[in-house]
GROMACS .gro file of N, CA, C and O in nm:
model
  456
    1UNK      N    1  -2.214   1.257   1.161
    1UNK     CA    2  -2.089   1.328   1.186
    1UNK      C    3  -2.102   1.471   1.135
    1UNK      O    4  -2.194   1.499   1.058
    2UNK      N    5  -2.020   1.556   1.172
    2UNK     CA    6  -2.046   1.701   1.175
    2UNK      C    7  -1.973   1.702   1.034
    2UNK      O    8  -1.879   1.628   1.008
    3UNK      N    9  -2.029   1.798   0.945
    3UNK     CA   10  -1.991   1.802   0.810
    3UNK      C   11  -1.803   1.871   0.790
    3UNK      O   12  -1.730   1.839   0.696
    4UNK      N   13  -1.763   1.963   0.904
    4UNK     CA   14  -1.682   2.033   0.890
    4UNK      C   15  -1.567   1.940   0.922
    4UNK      O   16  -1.459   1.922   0.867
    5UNK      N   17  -1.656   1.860   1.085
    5UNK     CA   18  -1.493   1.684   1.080
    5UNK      C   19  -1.524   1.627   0.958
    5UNK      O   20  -1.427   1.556   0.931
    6UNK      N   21  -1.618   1.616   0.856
    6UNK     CA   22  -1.583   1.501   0.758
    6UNK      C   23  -1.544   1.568   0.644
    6UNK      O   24  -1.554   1.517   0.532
    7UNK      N   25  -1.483   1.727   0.671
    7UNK     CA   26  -1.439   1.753   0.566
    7UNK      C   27  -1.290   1.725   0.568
    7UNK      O   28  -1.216   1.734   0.470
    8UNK      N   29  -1.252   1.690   0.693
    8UNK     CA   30  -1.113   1.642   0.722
    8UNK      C   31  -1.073   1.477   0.670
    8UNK      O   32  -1.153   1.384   0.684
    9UNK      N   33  -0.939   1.460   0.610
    9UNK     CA   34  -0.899   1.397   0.598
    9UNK      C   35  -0.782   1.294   0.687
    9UNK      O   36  -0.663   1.317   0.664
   10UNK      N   37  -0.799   1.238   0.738
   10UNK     CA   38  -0.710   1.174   0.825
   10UNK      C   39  -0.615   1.047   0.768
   10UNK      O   40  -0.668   0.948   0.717
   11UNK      N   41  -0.452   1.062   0.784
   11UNK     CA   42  -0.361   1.012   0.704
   11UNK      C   43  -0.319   0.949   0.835
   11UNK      O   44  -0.320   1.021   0.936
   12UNK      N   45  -0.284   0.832   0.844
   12UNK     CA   46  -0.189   0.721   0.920
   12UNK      C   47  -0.059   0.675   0.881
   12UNK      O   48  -0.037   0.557   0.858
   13UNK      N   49   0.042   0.778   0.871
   13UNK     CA   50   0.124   0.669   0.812
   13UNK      C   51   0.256   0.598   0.934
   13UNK      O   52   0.314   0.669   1.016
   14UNK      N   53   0.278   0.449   0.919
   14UNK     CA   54   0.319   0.399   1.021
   14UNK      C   55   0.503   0.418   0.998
   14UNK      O   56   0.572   0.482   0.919
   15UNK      N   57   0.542   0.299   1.146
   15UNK     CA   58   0.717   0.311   1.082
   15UNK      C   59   0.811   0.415   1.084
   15UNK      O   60   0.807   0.510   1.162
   16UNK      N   61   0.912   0.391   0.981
   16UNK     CA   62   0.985   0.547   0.969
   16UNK      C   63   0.983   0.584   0.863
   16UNK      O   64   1.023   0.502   0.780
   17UNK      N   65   0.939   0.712   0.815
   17UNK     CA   66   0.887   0.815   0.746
   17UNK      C   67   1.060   0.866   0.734
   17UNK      O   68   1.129   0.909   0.826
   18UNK      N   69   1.089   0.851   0.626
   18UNK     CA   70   1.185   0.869   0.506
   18UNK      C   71   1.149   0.881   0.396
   18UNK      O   72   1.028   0.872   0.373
   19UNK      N   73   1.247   0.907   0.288
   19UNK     CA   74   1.270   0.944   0.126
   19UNK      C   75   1.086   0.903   0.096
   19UNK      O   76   0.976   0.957   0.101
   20UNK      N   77   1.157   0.759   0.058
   20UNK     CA   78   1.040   0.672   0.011
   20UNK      C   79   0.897   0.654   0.102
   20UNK      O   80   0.796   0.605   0.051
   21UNK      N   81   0.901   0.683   0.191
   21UNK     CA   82   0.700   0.682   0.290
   21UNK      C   83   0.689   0.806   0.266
   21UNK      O   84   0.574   0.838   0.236
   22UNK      N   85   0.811   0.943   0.267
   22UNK     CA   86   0.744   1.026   0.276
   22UNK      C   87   0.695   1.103   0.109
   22UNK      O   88   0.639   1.212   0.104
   23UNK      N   89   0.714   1.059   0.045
   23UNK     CA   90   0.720   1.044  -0.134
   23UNK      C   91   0.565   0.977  -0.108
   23UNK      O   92   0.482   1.025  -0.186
   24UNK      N   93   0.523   0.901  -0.039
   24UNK     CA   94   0.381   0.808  -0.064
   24UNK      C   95   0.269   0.917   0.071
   24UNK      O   96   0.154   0.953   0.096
   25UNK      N   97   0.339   0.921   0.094
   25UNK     CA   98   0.269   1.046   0.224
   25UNK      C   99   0.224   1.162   0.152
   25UNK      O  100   0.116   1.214   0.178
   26UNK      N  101   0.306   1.207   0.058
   26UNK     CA  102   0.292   1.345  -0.002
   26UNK      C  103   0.155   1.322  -0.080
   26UNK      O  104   0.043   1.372  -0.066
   27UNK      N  105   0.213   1.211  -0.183
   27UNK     CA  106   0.076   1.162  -0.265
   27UNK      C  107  -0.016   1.104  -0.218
   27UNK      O  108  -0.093   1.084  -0.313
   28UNK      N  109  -0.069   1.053  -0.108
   28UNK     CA  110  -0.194   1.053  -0.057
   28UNK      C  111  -0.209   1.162   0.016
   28UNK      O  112  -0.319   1.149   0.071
   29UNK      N  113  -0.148   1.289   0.058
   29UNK     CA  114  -0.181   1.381   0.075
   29UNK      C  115  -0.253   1.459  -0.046
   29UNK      O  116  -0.367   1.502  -0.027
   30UNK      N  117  -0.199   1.475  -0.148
   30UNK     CA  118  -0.227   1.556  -0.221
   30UNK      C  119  -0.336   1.496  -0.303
   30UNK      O  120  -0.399   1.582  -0.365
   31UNK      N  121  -0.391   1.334  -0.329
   31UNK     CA  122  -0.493   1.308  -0.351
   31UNK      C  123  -0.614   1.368  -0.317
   31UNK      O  124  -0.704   1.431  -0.372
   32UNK      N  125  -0.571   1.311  -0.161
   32UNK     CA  126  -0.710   1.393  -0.058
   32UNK      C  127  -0.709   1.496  -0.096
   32UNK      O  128  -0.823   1.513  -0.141
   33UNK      N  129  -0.630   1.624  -0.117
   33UNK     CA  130  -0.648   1.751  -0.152
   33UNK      C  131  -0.757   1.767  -0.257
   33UNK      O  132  -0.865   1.826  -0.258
   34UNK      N  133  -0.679   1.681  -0.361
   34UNK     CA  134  -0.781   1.683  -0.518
   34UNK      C  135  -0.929   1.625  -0.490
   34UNK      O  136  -1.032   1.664  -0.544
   35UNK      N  137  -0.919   1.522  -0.393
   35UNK     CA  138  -1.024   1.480  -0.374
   35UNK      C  139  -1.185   1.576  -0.341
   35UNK      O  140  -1.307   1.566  -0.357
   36UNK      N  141  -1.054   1.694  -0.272
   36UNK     CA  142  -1.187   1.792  -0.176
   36UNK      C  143  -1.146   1.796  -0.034
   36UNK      O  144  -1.215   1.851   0.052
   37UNK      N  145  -1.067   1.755  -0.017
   37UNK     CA  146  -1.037   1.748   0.157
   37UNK      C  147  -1.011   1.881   0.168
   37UNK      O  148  -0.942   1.953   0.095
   38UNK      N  149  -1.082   1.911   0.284
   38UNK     CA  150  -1.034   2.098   0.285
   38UNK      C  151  -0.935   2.103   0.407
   38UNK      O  152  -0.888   2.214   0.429
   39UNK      N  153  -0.891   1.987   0.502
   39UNK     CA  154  -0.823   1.975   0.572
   39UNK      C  155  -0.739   1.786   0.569
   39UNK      O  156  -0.793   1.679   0.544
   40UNK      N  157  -0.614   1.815   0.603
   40UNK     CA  158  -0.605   1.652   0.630
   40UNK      C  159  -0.523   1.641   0.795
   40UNK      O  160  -0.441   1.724   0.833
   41UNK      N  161  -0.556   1.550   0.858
   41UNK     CA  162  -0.481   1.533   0.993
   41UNK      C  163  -0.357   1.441   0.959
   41UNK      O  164  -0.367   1.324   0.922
   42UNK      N  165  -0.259   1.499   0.974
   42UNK     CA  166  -0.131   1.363   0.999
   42UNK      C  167  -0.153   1.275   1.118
   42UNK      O  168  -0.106   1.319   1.223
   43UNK      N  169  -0.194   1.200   1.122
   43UNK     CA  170  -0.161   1.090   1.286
   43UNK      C  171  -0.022   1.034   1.232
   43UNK      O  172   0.006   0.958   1.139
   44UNK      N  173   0.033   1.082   1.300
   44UNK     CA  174   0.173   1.042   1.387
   44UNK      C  175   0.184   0.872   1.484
   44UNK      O  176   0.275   0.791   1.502
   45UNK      N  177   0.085   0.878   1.514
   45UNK     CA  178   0.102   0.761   1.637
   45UNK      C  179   0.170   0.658   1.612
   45UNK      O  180   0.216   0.617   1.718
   46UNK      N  181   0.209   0.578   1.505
   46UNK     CA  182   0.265   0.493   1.438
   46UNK      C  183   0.360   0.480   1.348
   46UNK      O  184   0.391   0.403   1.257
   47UNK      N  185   0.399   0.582   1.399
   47UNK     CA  186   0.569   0.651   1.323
   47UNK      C  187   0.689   0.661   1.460
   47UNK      O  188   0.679   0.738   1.556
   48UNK      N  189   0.793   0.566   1.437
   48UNK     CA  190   0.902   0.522   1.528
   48UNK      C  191   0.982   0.610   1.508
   48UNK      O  192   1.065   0.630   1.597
   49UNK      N  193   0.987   0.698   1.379
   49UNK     CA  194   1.139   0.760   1.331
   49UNK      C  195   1.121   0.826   1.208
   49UNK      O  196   1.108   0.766   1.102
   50UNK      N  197   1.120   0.981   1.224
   50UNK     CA  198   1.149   1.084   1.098
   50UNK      C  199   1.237   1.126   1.059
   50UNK      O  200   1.277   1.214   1.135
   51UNK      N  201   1.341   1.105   0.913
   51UNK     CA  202   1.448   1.154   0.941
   51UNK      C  203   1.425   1.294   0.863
   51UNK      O  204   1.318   1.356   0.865
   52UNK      N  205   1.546   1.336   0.790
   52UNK     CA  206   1.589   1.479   0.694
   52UNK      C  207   1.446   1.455   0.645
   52UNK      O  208   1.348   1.516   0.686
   53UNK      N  209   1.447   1.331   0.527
   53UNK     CA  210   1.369   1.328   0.427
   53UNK      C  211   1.263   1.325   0.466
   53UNK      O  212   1.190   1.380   0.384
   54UNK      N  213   1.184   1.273   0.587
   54UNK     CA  214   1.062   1.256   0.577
   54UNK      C  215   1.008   1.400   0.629
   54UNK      O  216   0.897   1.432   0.589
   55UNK      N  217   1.082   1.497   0.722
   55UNK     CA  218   1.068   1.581   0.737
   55UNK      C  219   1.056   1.709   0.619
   55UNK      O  220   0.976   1.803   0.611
   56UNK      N  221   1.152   1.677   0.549
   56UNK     CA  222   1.082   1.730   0.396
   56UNK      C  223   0.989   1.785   0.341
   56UNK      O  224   0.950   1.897   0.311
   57UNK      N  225   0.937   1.588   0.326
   57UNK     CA  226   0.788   1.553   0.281
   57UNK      C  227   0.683   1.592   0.363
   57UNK      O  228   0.564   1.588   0.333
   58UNK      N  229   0.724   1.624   0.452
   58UNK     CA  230   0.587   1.692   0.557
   58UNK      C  231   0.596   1.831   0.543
   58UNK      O  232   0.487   1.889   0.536
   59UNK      N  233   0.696   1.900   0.537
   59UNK     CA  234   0.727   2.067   0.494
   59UNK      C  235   0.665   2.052   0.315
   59UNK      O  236   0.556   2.106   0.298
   60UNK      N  237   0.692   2.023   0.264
   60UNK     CA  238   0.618   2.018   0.107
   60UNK      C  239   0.462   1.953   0.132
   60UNK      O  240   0.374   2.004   0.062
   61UNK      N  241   0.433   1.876   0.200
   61UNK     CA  242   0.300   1.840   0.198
   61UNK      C  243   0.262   1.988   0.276
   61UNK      O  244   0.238   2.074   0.191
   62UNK      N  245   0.255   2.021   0.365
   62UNK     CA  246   0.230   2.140   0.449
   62UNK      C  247   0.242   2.284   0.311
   62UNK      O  248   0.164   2.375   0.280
   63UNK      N  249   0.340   2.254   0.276
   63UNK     CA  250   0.330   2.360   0.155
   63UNK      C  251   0.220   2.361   0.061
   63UNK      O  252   0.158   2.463   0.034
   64UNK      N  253   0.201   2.271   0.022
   64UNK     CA  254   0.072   2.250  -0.080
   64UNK      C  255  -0.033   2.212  -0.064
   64UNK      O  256  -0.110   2.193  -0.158
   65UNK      N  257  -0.064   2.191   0.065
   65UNK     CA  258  -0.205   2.205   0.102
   65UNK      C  259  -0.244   2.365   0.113
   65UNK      O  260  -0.351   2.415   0.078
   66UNK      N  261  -0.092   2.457   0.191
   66UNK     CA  262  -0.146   2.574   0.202
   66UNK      C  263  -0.145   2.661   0.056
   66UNK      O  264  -0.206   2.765   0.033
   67UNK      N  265  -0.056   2.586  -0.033
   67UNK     CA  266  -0.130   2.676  -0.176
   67UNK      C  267  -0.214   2.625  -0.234
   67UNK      O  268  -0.215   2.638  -0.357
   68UNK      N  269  -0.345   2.524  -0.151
   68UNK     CA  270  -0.467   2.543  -0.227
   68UNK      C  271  -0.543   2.606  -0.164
   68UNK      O  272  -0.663   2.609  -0.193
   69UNK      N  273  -0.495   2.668  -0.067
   69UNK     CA  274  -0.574   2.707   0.091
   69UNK      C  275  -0.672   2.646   0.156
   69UNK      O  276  -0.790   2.668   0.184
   70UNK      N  277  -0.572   2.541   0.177
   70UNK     CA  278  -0.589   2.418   0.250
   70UNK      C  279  -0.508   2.414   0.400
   70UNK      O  280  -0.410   2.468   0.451
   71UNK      N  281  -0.587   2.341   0.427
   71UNK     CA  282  -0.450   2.310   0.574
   71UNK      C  283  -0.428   2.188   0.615
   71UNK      O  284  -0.528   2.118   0.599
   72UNK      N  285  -0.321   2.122   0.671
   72UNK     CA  286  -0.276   2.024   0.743
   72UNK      C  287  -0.229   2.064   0.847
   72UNK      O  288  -0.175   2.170   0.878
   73UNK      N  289  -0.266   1.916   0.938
   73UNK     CA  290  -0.253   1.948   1.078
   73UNK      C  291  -0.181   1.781   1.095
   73UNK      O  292  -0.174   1.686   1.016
   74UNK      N  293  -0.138   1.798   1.224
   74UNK     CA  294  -0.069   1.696   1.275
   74UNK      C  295  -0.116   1.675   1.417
   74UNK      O  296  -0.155   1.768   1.488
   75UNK      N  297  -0.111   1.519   1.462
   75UNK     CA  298  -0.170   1.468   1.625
   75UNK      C  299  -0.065   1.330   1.646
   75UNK      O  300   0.006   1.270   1.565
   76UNK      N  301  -0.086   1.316   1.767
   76UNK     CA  302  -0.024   1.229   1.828
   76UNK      C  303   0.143   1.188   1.758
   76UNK      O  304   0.178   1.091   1.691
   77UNK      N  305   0.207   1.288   1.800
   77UNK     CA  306   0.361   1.318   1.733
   77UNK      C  307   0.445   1.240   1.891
   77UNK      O  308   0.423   1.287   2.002
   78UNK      N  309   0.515   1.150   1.876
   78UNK     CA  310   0.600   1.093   1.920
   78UNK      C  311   0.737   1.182   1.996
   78UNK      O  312   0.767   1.296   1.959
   79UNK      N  313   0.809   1.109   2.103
   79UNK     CA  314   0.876   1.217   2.172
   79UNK      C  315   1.041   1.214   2.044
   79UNK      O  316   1.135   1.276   2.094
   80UNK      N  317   1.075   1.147   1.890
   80UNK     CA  318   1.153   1.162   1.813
   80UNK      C  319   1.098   1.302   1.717
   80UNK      O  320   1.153   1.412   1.707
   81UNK      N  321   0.998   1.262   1.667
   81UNK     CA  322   0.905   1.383   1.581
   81UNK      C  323   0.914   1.499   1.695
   81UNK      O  324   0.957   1.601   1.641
   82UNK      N  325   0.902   1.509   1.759
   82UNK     CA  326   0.853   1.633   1.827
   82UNK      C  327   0.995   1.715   1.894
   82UNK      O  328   0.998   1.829   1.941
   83UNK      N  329   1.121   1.608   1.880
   83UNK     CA  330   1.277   1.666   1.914
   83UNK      C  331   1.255   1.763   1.805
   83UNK      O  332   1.244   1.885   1.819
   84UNK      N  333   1.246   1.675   1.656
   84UNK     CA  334   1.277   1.685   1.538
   84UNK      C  335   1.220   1.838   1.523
   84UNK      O  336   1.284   1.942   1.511
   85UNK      N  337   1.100   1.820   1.526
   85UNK     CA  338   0.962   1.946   1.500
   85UNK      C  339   1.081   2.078   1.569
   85UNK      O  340   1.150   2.155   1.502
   86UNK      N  341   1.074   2.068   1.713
   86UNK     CA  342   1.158   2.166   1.781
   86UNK      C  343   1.265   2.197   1.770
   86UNK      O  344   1.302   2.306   1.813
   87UNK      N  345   1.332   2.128   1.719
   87UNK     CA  346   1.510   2.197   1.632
   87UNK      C  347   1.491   2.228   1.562
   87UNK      O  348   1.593   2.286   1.526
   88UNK      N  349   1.380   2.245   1.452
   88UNK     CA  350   1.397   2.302   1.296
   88UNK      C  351   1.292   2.387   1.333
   88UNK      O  352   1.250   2.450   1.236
   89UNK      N  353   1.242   2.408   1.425
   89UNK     CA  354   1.145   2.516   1.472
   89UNK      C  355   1.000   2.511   1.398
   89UNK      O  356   0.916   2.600   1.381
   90UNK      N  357   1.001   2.381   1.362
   90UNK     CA  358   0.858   2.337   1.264
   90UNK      C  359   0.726   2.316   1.359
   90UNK      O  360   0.611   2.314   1.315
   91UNK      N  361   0.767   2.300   1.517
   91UNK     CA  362   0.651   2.322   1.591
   91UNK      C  363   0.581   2.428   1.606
   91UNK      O  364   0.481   2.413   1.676
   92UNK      N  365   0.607   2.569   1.548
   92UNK     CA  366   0.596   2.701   1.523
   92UNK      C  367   0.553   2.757   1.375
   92UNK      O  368   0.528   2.867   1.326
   93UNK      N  369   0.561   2.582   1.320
   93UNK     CA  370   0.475   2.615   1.197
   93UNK      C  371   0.392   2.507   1.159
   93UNK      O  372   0.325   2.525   1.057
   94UNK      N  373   0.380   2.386   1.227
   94UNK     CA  374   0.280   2.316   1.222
   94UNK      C  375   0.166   2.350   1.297
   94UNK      O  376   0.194   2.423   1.392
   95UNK      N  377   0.035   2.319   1.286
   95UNK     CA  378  -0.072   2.303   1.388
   95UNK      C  379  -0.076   2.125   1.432
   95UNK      O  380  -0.110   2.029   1.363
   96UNK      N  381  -0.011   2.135   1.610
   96UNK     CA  382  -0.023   1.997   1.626
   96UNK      C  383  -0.111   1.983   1.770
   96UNK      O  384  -0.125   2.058   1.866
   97UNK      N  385  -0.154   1.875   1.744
   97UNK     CA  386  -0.279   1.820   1.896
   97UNK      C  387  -0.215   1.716   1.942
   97UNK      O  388  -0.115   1.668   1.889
   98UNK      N  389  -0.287   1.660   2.083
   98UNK     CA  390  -0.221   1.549   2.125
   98UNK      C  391  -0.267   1.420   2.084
   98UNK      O  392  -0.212   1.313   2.110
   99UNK      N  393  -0.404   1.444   1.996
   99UNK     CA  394  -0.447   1.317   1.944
   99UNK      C  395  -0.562   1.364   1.863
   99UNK      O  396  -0.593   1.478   1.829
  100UNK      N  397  -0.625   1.239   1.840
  100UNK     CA  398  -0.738   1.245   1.692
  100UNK      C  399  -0.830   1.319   1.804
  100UNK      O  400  -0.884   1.428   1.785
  101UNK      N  401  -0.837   1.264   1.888
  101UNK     CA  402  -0.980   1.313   2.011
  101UNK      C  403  -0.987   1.486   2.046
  101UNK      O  404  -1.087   1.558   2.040
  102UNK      N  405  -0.859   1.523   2.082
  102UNK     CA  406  -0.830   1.690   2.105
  102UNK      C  407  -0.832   1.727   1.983
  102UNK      O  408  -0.879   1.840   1.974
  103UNK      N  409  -0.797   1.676   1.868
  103UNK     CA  410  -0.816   1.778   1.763
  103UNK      C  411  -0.977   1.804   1.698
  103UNK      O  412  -1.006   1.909   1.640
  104UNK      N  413  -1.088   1.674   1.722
  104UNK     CA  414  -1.217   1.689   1.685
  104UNK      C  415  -1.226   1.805   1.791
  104UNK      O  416  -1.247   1.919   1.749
  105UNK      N  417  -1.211   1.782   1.928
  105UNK     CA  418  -1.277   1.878   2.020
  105UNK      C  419  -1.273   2.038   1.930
  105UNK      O  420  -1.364   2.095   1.870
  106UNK      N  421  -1.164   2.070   1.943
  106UNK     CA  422  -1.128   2.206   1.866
  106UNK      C  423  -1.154   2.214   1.763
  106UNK      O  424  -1.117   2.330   1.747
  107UNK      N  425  -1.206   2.170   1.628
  107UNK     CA  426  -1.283   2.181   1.570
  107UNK      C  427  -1.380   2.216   1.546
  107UNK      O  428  -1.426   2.302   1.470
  108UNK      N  429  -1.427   2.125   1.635
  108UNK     CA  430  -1.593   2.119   1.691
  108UNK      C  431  -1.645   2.263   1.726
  108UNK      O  432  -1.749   2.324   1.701
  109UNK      N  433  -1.526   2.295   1.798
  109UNK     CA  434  -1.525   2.459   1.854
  109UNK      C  435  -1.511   2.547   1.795
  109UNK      O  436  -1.574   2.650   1.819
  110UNK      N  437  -1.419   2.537   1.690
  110UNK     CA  438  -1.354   2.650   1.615
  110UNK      C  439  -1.375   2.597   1.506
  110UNK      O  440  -1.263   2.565   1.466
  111UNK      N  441  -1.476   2.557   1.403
  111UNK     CA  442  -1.542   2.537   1.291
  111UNK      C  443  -1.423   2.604   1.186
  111UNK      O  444  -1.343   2.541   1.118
  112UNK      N  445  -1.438   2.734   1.194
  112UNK     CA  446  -1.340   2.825   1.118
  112UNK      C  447  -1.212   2.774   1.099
  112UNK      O  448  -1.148   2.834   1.012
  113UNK      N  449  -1.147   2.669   1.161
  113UNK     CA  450  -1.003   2.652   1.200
  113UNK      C  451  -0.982   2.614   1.047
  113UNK      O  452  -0.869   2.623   0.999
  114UNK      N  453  -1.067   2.581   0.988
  114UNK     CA  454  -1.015   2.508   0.833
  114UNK      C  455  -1.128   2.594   0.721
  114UNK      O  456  -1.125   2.571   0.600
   0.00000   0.00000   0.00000
């Protein structure tokens, strides 16, 4: 595997992403961070429902990856997440793909992206 995808971290979290998933989202985000992850991917695919809170936890995870100058990215966002993303205008501040597959491609391409 190409060293720059395995510097990425890829997070699954399923369900609905509220208070409490997104409180456990943050902290395995920010593990991976400590860990060395110089990037982490949110997959979305298995998330039914984001509300206030979990949206939050993804604006604070997004925050503190970028004050280690780090980045998070997000894929396969659902047509609820992606209302959500576009009313709070967070699609304009996330980096999102349509899946795990389009986001290696661009990578692959744009090495630099992370």
């Amino acid at each position: 595997m190409d060293s720059t995808i395995s510097a990425i971290k890829v997070i699954q979290p399923s369900g609905i992403l509220d208070g409490p998933q997104a409180n456990q989202l943050r902290h395995d985000i920010n593990e991976s961070l400590e860990a060395g992850a110089r990037g982490i991917l949110v997959d979305l695919q298995s998330v039914t429902f984001i509300d206030s809170s979990g949206l939050g936890g993804l604006v604070m995870a997004f925050k503190s990856a970028r004050a280690t100058g780090r980045k998070l990215f997000f894929c396969s966002v659902g047509e609820q997440a992606r209302m959500l993303f576009e009313i709070t205008g967070m699609d304009q501040v996330f980096q999102i793909y349509s899946d795990q597959r389009e986001f290696g491609q661009v990578l692959q391409e744009t090495p630099e992206l992370i």
